mmCIF file of C-alpha atoms in Angstrom:
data_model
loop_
_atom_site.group_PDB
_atom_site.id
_atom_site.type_symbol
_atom_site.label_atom_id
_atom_site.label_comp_id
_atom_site.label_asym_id
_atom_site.label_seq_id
_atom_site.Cartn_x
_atom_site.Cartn_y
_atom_site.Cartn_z
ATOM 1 C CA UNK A 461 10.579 32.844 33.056
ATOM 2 C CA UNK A 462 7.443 34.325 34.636
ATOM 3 C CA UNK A 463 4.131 33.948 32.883
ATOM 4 C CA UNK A 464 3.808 37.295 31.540
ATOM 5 C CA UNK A 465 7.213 36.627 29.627
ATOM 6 C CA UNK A 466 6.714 33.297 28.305
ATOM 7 C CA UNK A 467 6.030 32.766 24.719
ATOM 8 C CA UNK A 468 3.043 31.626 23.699
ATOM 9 C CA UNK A 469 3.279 28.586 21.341
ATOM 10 C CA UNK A 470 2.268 29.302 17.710
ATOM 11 C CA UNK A 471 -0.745 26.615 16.600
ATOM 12 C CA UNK A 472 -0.473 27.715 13.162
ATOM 13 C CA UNK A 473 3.062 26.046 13.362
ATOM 14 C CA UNK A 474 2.434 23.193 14.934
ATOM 15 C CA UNK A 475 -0.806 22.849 12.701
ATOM 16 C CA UNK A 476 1.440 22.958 10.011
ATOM 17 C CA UNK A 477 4.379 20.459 11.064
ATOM 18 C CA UNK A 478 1.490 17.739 11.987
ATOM 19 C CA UNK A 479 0.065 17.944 8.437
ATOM 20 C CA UNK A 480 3.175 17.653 6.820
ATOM 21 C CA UNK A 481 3.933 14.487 9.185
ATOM 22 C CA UNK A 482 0.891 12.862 8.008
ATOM 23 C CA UNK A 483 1.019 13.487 4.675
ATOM 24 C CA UNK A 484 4.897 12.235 4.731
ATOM 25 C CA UNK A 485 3.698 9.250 6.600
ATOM 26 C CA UNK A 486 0.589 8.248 4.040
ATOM 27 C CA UNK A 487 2.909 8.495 1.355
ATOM 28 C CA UNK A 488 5.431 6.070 3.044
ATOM 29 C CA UNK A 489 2.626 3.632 4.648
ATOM 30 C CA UNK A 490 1.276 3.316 1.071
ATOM 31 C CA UNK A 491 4.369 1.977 -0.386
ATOM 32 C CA UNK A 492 5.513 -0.204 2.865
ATOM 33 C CA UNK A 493 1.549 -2.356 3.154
ATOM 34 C CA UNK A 494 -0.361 -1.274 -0.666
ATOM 35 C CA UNK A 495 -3.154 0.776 -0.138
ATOM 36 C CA UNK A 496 -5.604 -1.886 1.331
ATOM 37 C CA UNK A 497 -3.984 -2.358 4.372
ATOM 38 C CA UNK A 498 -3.102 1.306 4.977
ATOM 39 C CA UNK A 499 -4.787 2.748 7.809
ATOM 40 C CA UNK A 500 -5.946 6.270 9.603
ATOM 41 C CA UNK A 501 -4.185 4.664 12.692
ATOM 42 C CA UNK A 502 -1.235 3.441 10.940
ATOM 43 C CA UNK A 503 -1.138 7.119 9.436
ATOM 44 C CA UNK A 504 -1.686 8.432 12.542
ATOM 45 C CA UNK A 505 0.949 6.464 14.875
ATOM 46 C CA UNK A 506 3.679 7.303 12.198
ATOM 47 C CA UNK A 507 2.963 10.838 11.908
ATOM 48 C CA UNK A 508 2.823 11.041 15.406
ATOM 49 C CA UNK A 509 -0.595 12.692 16.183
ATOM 50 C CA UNK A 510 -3.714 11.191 17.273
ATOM 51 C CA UNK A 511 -6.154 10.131 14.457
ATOM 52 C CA UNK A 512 -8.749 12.168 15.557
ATOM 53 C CA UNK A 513 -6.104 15.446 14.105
ATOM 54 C CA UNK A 514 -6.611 13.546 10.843
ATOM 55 C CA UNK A 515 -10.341 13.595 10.823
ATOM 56 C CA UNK A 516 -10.260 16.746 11.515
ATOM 57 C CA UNK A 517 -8.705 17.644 8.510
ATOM 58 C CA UNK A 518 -9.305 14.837 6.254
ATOM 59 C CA UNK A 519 -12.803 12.350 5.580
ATOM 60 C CA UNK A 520 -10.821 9.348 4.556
ATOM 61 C CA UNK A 521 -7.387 7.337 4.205
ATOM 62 C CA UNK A 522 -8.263 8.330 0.143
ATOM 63 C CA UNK A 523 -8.378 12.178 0.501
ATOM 64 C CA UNK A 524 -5.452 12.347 2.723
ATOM 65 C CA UNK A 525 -3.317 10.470 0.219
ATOM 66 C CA UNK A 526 -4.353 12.711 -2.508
ATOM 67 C CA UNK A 527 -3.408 15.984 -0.544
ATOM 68 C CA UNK A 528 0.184 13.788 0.007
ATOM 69 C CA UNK A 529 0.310 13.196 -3.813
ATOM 70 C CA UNK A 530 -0.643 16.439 -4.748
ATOM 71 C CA UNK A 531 1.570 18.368 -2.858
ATOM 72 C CA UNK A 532 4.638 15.857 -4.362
ATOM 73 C CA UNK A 533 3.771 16.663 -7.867
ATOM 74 C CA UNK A 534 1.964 19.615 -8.535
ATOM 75 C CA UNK A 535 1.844 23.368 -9.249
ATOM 76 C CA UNK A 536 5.728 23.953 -9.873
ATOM 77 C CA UNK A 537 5.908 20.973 -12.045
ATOM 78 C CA UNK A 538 2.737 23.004 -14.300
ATOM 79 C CA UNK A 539 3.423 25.969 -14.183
ATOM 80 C CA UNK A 540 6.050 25.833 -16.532
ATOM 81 C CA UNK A 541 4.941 23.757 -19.133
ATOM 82 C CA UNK A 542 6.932 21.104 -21.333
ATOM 83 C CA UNK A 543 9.817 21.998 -22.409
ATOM 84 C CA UNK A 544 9.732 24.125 -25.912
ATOM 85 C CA UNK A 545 12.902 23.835 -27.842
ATOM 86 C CA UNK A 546 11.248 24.194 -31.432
ATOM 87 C CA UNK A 547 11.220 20.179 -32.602
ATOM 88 C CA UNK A 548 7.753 18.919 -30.666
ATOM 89 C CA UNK A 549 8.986 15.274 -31.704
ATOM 90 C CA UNK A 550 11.892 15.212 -29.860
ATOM 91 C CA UNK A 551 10.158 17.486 -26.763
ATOM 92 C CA UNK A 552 7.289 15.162 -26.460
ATOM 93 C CA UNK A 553 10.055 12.520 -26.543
ATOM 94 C CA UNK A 554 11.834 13.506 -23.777
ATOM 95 C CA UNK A 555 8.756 14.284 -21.485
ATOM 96 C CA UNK A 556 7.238 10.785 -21.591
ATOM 97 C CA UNK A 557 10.472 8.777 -21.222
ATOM 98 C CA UNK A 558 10.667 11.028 -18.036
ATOM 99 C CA UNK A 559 7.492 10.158 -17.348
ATOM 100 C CA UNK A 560 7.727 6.452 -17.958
ATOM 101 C CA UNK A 561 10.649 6.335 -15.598
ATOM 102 C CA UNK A 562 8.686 8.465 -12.634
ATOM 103 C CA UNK A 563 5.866 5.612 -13.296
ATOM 104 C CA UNK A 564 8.364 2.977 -12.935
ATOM 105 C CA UNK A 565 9.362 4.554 -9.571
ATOM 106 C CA UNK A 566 8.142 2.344 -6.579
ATOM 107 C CA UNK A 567 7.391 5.860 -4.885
ATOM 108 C CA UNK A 568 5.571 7.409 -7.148
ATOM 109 C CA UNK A 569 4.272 4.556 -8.633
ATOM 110 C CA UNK A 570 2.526 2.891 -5.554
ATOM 111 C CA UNK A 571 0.543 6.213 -4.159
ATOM 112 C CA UNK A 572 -0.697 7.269 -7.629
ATOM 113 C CA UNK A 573 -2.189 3.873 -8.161
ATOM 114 C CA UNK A 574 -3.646 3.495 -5.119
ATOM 115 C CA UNK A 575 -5.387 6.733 -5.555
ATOM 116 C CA UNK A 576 -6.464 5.334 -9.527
ATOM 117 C CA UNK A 577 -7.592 2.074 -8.153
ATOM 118 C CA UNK A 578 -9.676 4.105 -5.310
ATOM 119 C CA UNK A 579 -11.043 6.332 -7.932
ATOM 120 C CA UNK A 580 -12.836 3.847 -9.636
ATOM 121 C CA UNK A 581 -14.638 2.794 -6.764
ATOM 122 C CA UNK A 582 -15.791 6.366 -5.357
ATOM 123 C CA UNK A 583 -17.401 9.063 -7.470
ATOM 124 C CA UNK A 584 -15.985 11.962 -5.237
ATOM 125 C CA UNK A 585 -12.752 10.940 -5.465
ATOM 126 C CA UNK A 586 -12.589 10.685 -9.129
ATOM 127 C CA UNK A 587 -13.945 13.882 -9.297
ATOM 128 C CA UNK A 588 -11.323 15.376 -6.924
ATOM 129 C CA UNK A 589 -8.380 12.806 -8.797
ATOM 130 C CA UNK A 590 -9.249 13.835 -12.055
ATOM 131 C CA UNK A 591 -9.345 17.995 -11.131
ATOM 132 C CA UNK A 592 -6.106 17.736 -9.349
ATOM 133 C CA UNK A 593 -3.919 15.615 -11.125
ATOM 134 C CA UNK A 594 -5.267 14.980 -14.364
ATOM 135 C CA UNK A 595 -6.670 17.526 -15.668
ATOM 136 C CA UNK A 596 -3.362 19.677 -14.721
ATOM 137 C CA UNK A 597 -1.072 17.223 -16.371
ATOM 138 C CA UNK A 598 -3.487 17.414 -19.666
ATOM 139 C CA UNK A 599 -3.574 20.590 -20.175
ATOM 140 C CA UNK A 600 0.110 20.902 -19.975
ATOM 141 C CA UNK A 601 0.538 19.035 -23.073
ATOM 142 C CA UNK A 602 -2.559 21.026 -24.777
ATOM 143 C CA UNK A 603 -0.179 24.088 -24.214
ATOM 144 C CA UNK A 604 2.542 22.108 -25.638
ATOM 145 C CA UNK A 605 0.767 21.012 -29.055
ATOM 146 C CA UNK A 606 -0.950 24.487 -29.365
ATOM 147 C CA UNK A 607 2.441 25.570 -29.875
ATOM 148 C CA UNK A 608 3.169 23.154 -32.491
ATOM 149 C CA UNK A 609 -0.232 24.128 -34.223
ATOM 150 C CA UNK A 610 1.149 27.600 -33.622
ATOM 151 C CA UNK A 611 4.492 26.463 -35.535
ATOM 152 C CA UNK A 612 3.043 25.172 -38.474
ATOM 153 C CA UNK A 613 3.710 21.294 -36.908
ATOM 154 C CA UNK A 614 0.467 19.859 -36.185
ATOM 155 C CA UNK A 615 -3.044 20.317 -37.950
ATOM 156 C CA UNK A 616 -4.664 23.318 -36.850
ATOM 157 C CA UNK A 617 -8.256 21.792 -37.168
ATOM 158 C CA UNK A 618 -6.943 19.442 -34.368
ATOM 159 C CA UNK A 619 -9.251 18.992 -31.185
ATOM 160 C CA UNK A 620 -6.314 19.176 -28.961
ATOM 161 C CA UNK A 621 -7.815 17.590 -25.666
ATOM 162 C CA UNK A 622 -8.824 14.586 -27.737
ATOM 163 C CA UNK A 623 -4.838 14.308 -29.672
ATOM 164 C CA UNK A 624 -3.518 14.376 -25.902
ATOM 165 C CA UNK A 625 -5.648 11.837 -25.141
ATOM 166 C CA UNK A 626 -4.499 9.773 -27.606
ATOM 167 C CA UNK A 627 -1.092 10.216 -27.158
ATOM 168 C CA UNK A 628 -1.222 9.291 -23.475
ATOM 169 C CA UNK A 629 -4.489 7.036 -23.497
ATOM 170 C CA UNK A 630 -1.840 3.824 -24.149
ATOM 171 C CA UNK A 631 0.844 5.095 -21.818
ATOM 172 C CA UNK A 632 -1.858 4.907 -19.194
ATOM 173 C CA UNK A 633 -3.530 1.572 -19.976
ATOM 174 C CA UNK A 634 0.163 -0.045 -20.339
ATOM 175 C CA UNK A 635 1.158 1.151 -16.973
ATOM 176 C CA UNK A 636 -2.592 0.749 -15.008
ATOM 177 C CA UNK A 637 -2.764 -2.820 -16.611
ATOM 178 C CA UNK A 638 0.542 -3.756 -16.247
ATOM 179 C CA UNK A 639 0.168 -5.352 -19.668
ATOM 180 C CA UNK A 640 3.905 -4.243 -20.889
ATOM 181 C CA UNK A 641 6.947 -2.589 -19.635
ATOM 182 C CA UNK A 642 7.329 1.429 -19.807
ATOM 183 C CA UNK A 643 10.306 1.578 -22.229
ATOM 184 C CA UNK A 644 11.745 4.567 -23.633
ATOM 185 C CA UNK A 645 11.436 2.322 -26.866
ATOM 186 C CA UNK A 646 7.455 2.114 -26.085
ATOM 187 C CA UNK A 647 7.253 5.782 -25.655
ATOM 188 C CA UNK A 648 9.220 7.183 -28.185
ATOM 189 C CA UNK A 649 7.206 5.063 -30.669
ATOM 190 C CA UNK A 650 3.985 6.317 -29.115
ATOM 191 C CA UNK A 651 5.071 9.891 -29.782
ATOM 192 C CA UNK A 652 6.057 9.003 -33.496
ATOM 193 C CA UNK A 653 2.897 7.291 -34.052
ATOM 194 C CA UNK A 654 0.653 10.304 -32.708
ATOM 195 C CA UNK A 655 2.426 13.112 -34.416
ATOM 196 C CA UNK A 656 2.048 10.985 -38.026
ATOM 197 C CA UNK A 657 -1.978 11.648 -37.254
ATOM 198 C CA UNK A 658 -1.340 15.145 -35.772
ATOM 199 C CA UNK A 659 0.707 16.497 -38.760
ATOM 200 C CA UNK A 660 -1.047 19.103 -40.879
ATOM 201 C CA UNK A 661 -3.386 17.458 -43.974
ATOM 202 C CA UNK A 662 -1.771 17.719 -47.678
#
């Protein structure tokens, strides 16, 4: 093939394959050695690029794991809300025994506390944790109880940012403290519980 008929190689591509291939390989490292040990080399030798490609995209070990995590859980997973079949009980119910079962999963489990853990520690990434991944997740369920309020089904003087916090404020100290197990029992009282102080007043 003579020069003028060769291809020329696509960098956007490549570009693209290498960030995928570190991101994949954060998210693996980070369950294989916890997140102390984890490394920009160790990121870098798995993914297969030098770790001066990861710089170049990426400050620290902390921002490329939340770019990993992100990508695994987000926008898709929003966009369509919880599910809304007309009893919020048993909706809500569902949801967070799904959710206590993704928590309980070793691979979802060990990246997402990593990046809570790191959080605490650095301003910036709290900031970036908390617009990314919380606040999405949040709102979510805002939607969710708006509808109820909507439906006649929960107070509509509620401050609904405040109810979901609330109703997921023990779901998250139980799993960051590791003070109890994640049951569907656990959650499906936590729902009950919450929607008693949601219901519309008298």
């Amino acid at each position: 093939m003579s020069p003028t008929t060769a291809k020329t190689p696509d960098v956007s591509r490549r570009s693209e394959r290498s960030r995928k291939a570190i991101l994949r390989a954060s998210m693996e490292l980070v369950g294989d050695v916890g997140y102390p040990k984890l490394t920009i080399e160790a990121i870098a030798a798995r993914a297969g690029v030098g770790k001066q490609t990861i710089y170049r995209w990426w400050p620290s070990k902390a921002a490329v794991l939340l770019d990993a995590f992100t990508e695994v859980v987000h926008d898709d997973d929003y966009q369509g809300g919880l599910p809304d079949t007309g009893d919020i009980e048993a909706d809500l119910k569902t949801v967070l025994r799904a959710t206590a079962d993704e928590f309980s999963d070793a691979a979802f489990e060990a990246p997402y506390r990593a990046l809570a853990v790191a959080s605490a520690a650095d301003a910036a990434l709290a900031e970036q944790f908390v617009a990314r991944l919380q606040e999405p997740g949040l709102e979510v369920y805002v939607r969710r109880l708006r509808a109820g309020q909507e439906a006649g089904q929960i107070d509509p003087g509620l401050d609904l940012g405040l109810a979901v916090e609330m109703l997921l404020g023990p779901f998250q100290q139980r799993w960051l403290t590791r003070s109890g197990p994640l049951t569907h029992e656990f959650t499906d009282r936590l729902v009950e519980m919450a929607l008693r102080s949601f219901a519309p007043r008298g």
